[in-house]
mmCIF file of C-alpha atoms in Angstrom:
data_model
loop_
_atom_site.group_PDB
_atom_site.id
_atom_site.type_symbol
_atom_site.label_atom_id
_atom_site.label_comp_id
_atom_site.label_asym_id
_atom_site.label_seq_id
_atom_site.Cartn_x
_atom_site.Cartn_y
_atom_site.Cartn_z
ATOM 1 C CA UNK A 1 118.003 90.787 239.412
ATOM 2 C CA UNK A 2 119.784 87.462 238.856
ATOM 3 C CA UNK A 3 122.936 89.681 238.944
ATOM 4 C CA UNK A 4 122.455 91.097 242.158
ATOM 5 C CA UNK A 5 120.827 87.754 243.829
ATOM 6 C CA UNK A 6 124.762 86.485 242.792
ATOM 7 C CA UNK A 7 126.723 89.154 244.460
ATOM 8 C CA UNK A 8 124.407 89.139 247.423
ATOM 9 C CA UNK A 9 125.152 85.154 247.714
ATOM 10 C CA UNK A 10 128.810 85.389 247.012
ATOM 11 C CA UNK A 11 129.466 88.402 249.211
ATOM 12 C CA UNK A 12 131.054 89.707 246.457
ATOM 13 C CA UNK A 13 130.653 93.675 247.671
ATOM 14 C CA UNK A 14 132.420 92.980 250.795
ATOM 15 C CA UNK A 15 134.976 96.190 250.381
ATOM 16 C CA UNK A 16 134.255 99.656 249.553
ATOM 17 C CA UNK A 17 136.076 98.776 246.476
ATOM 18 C CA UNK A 18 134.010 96.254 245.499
ATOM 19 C CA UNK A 19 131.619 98.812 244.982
ATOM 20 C CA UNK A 20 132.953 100.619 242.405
ATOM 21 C CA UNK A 21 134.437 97.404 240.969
ATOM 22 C CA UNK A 22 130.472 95.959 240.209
ATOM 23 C CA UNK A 23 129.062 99.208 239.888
ATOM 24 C CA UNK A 24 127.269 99.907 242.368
ATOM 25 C CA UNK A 25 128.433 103.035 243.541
ATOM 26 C CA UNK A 26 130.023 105.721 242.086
ATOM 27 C CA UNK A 27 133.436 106.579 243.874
ATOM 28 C CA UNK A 28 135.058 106.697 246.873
ATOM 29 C CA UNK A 29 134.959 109.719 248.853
ATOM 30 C CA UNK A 30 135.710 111.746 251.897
ATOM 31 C CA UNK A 31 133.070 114.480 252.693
ATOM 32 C CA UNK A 32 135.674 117.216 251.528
ATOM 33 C CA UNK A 33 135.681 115.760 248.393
ATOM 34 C CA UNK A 34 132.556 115.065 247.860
ATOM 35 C CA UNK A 35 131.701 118.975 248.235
ATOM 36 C CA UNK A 36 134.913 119.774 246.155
ATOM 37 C CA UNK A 37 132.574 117.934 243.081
ATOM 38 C CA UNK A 38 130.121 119.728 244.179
ATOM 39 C CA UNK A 39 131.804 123.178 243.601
ATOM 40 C CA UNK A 40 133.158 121.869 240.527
ATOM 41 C CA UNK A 41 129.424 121.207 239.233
ATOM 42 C CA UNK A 42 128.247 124.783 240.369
ATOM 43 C CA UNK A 43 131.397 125.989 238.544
ATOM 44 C CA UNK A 44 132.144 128.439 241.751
ATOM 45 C CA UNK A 45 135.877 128.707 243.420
ATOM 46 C CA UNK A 46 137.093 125.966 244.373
ATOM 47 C CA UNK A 47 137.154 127.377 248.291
ATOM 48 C CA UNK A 48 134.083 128.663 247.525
ATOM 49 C CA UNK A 49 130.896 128.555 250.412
ATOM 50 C CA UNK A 50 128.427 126.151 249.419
ATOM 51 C CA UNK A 51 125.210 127.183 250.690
ATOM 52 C CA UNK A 52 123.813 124.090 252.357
ATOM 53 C CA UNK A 53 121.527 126.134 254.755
ATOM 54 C CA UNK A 54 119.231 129.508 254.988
ATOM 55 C CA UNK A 55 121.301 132.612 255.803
ATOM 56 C CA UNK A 56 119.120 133.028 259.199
ATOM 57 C CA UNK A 57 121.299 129.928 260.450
ATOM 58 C CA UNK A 58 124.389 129.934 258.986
ATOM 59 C CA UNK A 59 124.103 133.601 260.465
ATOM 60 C CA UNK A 60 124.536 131.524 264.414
ATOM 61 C CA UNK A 61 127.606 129.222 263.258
ATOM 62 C CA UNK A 62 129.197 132.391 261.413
ATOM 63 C CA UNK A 63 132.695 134.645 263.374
ATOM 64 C CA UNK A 64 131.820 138.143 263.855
ATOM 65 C CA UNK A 65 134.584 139.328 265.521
ATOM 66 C CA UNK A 66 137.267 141.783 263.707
ATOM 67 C CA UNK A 67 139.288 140.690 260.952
ATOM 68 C CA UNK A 68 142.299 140.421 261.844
ATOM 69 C CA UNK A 69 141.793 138.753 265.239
ATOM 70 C CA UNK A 70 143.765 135.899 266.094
ATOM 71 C CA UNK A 71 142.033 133.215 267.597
ATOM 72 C CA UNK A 72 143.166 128.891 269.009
ATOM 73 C CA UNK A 73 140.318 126.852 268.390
ATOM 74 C CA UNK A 74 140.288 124.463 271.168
ATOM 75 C CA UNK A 75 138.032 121.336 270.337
ATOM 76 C CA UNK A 76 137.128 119.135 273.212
ATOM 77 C CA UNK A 77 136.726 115.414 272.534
ATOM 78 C CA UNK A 78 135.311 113.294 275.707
ATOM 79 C CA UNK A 79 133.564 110.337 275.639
ATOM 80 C CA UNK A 80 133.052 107.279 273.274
ATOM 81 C CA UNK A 81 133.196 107.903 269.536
ATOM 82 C CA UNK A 82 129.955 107.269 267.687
ATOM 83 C CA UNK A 83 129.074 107.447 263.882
ATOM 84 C CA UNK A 84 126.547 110.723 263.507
ATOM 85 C CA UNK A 85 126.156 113.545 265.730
ATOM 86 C CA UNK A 86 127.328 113.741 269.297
ATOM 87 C CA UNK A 87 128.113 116.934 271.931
ATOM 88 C CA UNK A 88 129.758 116.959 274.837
ATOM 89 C CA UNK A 89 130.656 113.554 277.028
ATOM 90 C CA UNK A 90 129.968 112.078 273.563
ATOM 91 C CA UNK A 91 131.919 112.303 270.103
ATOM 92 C CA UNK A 92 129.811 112.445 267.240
ATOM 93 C CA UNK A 93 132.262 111.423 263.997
ATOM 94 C CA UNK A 94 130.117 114.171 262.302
ATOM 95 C CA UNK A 95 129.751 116.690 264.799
ATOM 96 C CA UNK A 96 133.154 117.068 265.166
ATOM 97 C CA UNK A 97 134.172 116.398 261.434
ATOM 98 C CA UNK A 98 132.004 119.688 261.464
ATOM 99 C CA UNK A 99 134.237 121.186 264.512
ATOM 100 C CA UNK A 100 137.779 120.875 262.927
ATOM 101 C CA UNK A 101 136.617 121.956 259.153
ATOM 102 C CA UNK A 102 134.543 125.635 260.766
ATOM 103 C CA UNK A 103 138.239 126.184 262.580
ATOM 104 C CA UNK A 104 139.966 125.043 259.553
ATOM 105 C CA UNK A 105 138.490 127.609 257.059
ATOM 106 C CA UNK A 106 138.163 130.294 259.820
ATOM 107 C CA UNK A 107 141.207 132.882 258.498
ATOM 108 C CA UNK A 108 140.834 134.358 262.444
ATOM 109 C CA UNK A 109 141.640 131.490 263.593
ATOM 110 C CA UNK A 110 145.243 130.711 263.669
ATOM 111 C CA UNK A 111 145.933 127.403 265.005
ATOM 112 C CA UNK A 112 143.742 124.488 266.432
ATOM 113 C CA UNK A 113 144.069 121.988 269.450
ATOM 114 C CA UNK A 114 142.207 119.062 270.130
ATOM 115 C CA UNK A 115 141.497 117.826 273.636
ATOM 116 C CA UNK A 116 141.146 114.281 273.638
ATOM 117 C CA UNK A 117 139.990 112.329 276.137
ATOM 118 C CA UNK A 118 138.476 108.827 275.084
ATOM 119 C CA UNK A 119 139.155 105.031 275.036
ATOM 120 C CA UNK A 120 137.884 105.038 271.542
ATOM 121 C CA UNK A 121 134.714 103.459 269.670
ATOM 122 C CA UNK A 122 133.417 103.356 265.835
ATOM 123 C CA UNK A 123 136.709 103.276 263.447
ATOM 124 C CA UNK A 124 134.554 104.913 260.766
ATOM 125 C CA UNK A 125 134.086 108.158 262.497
ATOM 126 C CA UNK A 126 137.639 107.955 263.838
ATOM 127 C CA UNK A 127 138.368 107.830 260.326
ATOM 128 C CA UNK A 128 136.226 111.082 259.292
ATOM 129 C CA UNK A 129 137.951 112.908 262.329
ATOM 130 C CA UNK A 130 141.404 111.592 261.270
ATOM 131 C CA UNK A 131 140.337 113.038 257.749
ATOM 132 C CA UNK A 132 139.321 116.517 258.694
ATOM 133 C CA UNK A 133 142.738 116.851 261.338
ATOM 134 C CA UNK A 134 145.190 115.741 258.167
ATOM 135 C CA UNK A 135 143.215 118.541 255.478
ATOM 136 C CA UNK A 136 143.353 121.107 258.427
ATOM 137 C CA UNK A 137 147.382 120.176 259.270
ATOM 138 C CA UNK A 138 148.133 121.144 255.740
ATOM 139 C CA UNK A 139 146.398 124.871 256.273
ATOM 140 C CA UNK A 140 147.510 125.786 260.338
ATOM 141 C CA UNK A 141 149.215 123.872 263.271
ATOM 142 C CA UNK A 142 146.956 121.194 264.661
ATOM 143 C CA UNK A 143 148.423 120.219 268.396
ATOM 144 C CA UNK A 144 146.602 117.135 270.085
ATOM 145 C CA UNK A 145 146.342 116.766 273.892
ATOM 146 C CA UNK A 146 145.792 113.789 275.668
ATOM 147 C CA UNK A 147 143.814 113.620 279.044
ATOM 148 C CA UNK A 148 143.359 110.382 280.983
ATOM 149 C CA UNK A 149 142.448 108.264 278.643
ATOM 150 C CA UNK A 150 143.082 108.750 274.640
ATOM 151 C CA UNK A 151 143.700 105.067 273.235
ATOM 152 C CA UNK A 152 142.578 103.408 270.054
ATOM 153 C CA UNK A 153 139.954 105.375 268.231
ATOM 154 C CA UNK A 154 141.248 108.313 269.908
ATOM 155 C CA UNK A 155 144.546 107.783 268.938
ATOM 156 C CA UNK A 156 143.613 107.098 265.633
ATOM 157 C CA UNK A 157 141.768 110.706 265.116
ATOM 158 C CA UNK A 158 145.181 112.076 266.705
ATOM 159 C CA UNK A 159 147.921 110.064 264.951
ATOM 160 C CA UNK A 160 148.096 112.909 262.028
ATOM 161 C CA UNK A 161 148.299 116.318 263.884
ATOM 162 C CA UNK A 162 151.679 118.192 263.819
ATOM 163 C CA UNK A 163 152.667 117.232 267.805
ATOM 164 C CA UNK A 164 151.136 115.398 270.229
ATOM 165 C CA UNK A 165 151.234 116.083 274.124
ATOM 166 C CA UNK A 166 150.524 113.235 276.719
ATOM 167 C CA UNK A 167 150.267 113.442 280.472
ATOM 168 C CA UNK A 168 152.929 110.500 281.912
ATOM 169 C CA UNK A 169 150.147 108.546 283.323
ATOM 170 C CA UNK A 170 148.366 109.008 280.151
ATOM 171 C CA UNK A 171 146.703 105.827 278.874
ATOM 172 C CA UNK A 172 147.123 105.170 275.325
ATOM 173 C CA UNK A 173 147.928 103.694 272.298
ATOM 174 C CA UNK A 174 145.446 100.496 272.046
ATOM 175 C CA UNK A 175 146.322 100.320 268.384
ATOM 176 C CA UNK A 176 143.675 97.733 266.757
ATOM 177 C CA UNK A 177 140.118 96.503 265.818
ATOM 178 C CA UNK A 178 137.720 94.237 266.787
ATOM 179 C CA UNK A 179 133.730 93.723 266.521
ATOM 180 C CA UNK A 180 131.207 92.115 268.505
ATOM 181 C CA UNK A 181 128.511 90.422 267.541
ATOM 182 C CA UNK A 182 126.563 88.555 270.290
ATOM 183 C CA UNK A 183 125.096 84.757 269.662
ATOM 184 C CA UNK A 184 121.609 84.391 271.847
ATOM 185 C CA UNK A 185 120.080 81.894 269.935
ATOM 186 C CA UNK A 186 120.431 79.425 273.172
ATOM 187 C CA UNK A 187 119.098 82.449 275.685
ATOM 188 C CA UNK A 188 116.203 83.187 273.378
ATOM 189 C CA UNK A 189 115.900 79.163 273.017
ATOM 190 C CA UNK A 190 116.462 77.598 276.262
ATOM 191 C CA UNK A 191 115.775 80.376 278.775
ATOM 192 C CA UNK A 192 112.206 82.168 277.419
ATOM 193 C CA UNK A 193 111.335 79.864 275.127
ATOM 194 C CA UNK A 194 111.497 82.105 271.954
ATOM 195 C CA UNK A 195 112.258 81.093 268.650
ATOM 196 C CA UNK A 196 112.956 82.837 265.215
ATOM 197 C CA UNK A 197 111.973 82.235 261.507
ATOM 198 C CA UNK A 198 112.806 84.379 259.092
ATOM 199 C CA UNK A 199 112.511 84.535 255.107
ATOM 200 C CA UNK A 200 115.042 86.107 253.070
ATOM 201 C CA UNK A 201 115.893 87.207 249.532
ATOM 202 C CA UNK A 202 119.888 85.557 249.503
ATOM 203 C CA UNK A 203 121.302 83.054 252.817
ATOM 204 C CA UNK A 204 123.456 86.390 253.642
ATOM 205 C CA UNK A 205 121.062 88.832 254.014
ATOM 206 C CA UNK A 206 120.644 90.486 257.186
ATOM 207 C CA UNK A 207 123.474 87.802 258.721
ATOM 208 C CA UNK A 208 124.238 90.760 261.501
ATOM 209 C CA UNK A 209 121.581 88.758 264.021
ATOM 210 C CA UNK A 210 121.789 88.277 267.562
ATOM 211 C CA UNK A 211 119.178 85.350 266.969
ATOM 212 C CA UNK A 212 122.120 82.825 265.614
ATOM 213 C CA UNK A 213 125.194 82.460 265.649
ATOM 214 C CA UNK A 214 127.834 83.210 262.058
ATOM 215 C CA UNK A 215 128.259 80.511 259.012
ATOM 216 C CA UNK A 216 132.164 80.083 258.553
ATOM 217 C CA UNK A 217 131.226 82.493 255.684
ATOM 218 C CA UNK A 218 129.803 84.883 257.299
ATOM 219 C CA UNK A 219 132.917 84.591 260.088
ATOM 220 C CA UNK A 220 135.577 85.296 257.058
ATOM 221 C CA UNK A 221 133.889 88.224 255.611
ATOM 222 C CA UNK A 222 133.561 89.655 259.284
ATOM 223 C CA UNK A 223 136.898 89.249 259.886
ATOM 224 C CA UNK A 224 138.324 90.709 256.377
ATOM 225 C CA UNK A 225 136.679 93.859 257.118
ATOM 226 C CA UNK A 226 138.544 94.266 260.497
ATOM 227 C CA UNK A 227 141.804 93.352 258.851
ATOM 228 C CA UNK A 228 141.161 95.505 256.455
ATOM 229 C CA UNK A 229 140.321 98.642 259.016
ATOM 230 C CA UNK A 230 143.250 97.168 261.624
ATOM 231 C CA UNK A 231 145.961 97.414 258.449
ATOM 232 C CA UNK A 232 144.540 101.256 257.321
ATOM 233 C CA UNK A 233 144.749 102.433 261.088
ATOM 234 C CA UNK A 234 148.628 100.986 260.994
ATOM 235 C CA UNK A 235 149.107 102.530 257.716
ATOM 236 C CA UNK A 236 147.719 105.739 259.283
ATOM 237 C CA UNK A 237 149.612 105.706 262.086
ATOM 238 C CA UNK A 238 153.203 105.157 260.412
ATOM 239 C CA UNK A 239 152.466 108.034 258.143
ATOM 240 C CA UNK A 240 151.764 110.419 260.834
ATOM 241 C CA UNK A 241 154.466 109.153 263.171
ATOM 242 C CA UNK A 242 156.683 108.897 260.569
ATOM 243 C CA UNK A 243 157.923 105.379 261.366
ATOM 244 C CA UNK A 244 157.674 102.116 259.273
ATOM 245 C CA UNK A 245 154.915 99.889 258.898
ATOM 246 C CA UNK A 246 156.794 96.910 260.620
ATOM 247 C CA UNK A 247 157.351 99.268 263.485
ATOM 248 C CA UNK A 248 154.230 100.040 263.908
ATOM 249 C CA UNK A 249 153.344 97.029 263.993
ATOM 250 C CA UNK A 250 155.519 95.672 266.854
ATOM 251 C CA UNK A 251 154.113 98.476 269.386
ATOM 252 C CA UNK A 252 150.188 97.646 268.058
ATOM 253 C CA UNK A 253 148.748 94.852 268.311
ATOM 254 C CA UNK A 254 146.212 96.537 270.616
ATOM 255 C CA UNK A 255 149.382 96.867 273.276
ATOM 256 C CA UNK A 256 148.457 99.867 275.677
ATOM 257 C CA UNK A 257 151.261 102.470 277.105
ATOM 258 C CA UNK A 258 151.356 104.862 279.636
ATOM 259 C CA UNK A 259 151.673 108.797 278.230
ATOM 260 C CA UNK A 260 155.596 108.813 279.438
ATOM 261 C CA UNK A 261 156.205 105.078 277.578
ATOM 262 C CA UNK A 262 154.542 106.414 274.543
ATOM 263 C CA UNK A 263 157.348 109.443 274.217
ATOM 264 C CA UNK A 264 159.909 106.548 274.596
ATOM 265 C CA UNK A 265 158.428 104.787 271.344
ATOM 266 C CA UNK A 266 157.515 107.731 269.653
ATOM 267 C CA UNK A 267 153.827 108.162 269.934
ATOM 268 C CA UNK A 268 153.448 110.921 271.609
ATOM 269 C CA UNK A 269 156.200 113.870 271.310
ATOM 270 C CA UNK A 270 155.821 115.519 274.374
ATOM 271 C CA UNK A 271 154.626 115.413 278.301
ATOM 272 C CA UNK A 272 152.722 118.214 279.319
ATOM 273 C CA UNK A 273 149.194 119.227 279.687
ATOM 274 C CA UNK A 274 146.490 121.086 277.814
ATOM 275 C CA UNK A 275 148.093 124.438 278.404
ATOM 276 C CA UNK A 276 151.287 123.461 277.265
ATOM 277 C CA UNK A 277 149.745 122.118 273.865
ATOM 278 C CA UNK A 278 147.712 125.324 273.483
ATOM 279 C CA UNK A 279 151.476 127.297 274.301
ATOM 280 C CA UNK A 280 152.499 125.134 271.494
ATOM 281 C CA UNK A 281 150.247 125.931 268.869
ATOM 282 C CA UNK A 282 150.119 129.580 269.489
ATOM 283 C CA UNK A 283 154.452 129.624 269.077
ATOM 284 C CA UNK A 284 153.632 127.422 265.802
ATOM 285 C CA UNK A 285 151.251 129.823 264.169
ATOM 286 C CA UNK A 286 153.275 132.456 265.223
ATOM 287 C CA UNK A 287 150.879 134.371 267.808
ATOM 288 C CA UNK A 288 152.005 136.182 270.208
ATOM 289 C CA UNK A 289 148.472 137.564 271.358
ATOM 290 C CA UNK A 290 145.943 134.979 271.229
ATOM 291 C CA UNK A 291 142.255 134.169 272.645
ATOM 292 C CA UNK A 292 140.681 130.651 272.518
ATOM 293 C CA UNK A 293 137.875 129.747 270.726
ATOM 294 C CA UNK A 294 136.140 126.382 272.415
ATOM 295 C CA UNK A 295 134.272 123.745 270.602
ATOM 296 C CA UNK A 296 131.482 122.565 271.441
ATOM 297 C CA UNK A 297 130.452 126.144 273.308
ATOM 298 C CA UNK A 298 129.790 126.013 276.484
ATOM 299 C CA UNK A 299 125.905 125.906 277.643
ATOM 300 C CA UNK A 300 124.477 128.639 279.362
ATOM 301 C CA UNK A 301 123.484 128.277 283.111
ATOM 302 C CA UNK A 302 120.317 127.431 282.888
ATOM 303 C CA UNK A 303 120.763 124.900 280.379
ATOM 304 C CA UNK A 304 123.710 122.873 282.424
ATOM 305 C CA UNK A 305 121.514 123.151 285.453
ATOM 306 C CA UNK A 306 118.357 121.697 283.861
ATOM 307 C CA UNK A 307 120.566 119.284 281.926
ATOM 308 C CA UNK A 308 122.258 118.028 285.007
ATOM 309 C CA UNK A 309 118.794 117.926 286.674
ATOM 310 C CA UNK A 310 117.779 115.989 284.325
ATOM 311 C CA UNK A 311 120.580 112.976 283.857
ATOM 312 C CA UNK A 312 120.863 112.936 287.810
ATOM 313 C CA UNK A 313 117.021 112.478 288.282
ATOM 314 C CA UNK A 314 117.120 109.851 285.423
ATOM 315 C CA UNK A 315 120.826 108.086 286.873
ATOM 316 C CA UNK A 316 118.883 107.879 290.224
ATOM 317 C CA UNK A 317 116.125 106.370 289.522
ATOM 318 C CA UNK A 318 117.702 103.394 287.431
ATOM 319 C CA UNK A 319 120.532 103.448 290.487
ATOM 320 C CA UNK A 320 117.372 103.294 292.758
ATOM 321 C CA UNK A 321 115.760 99.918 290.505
ATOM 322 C CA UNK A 322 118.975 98.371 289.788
ATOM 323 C CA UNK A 323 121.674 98.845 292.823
ATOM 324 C CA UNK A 324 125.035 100.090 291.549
ATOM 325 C CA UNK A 325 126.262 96.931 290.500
ATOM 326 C CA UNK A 326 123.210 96.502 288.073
ATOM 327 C CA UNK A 327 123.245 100.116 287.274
ATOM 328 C CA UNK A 328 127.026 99.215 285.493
ATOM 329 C CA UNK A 329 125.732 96.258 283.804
ATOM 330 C CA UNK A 330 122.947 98.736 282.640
ATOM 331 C CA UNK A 331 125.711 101.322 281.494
ATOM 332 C CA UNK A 332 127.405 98.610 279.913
ATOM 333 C CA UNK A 333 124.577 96.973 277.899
ATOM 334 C CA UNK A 334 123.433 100.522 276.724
ATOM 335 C CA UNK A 335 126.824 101.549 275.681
ATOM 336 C CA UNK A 336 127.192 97.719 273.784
ATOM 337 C CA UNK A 337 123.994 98.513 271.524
ATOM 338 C CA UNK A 338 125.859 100.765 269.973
ATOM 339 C CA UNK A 339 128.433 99.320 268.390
ATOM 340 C CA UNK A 340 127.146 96.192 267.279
ATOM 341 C CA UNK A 341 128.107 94.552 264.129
ATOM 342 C CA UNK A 342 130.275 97.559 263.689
ATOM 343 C CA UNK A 343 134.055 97.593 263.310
ATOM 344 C CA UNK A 344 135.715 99.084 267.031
ATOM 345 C CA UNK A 345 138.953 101.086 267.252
ATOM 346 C CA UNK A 346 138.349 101.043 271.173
ATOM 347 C CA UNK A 347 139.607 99.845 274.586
ATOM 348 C CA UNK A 348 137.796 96.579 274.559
ATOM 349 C CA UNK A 349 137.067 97.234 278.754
ATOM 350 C CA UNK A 350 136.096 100.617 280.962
ATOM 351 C CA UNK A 351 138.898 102.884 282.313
ATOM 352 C CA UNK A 352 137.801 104.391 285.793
ATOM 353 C CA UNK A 353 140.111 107.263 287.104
ATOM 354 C CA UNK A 354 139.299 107.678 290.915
#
């Protein structure tokens, strides 16, 4: 216990690395690999299925159509990027992780595009979406397209697909990190008259507070970590780009282009639209004859109309409370819980298309 009372007071695991370096963890790991040890451990093929569920529901996720067929899986990306599960107007690192990998290791399937449309949010799952587009590059073409909006986080998932298309007044790049961490020690304090004790095992544990503010300490090791996820998303970038670090580098810096400025500095390959990428993909992989898969699958009509009952009764009623000015501060506060304390490959400010 001494032992870990030391590393807790030192911040000595600060890096993933650190980990394995005192310990206390095992290895380092992308999910692929993770189930590649697990294969290894059954002793079964290496591409092997691993069954992870009962056959009544890997029976839903499962193709039935004709071998043979060919098939574009189109993936659809909107919204802010979240660690864990998401759908659509919201990308889940997992969920779509989950996405590219079923279209990956679908033979029908022939080539894949992803649709991205998204000012960015949690670098983790941008990594774990970056991850899954580089192992499914190496099988079939992967062809990103940009809508409005695809800058930081969204970029990053993108930067390693074959070919990238961009609309001209595309908004992207946005290449960086940054974290927030609120200090409302004085609000709690001054304004309602609310203070905080705590007791705690080391003078670092559970330092991601809102109720006071960061020791220099605590500042440093914050800002390591983004440093350290800032120089990975560069390093990421110039591989998939194919350009040098320094380069990258001079057109980061969280620096935001327009789709037809991004073709000029090599970020994006090409201007055109969704179809255009989809055109692409299907000449890559060769197929003449195609139909398109679409990820996530589109909800039947009942369940878009009861959905969209739903949020617009629950929109309207906070609208109703709030006015529309507060109802944006209320959109804006919900949408900052989320990413708290957390490392942010994002536009650091809303993008409204009207």
């Amino acid at each position: 216990t001494a032992t870990l009372h030391r590393y807790a007071d030192s911040n000595a695991l600060q890096f993933p690395s650190d980990a394995i370096k005192y310990k206390m963890a095992d290895g380092l790991r992308y999910d692929d690999q993770v189930k590649d040890e697990i294969r290894e451990r059954l002793k079964i093929a290496k591409d092997a299925d691993i069954n992870f569920v009962s056959p009544a529901t890997y029976a839903k996720a499962v193709n039935t159509m004709p071998n043979g067929t060919q098939d574009i899986a189109v993936i659809y990306a909107e919204g802010n990027i979240f660690d864990g599960n998401g759908d659509r107007g919201r990308i889940g690192g997992d969920t779509y992780r989950n996405y590219i990998r079923r279209a990956r290791m679908d033979e029908s399937v022939k080539a894949i595009v992803v649709r991205i449309n998204s000012g960015g949010g949690s670098a983790m799952a941008s990594d774990v979406m970056w991850r899954e587009i580089a192992l499914a590059r190496e099988e079939k073409p992967v062809i990103v397209s940009f809508g409005d909006v695809a800058a930081s986080g969204g970029y990053y998932m993108a930067c390693g697909a074959d070919s990238i298309f961009a609309e001209a007044t595309t908004i992207t790049g946005s290449i960086g990190v940054f974290g927030v961490l609120p200090n409302m020690e004085k609000f709690f304090n001054n304004k309602l008259g609310v203070t905080f004790d705590d007791v705690k095992t080391s003078p670092d544990a559970g330092f991601l507070t809102v109720t006071k503010p960061l020791t220099p300490l605590q500042k440093q090791y914050f800002q390591n970590s983004i440093d350290t996820i800032y120089r990975n998303f560069k390093m990421k970038v110039a591989s998939g780009r194919k350009r040098s670090m320094e380069y990258i580098d001079s057109i980061a810096q969280g620096r935001v282009w327009s789709g037809a400025r991004a073709v000029e500095i090599g970020l994006v390959d090409r201007i055109g639209g969704l179809d255009d990428a989809i055109g692409a993909a299907a000449a890559k992989a060769g197929a003449r004859s195609y139909r398109l898969r679409e990820y996530p699958g589109k909800p039947g009509l009942l369940e878009m109309l009861l959905r969209i009952k739903s949020q617009r009764s629950k929109e309207a009623a906070i609208r109703e409370e709030m006015g529309e000015e507060g109802y944006k501060t209320y959109s804006a506060i919900k949408n900052l819980r989320d990413f708290l304390g957390k490392a942010q490959a994002r536009l650091p400010y809303e993008v409204i298309i009207e």
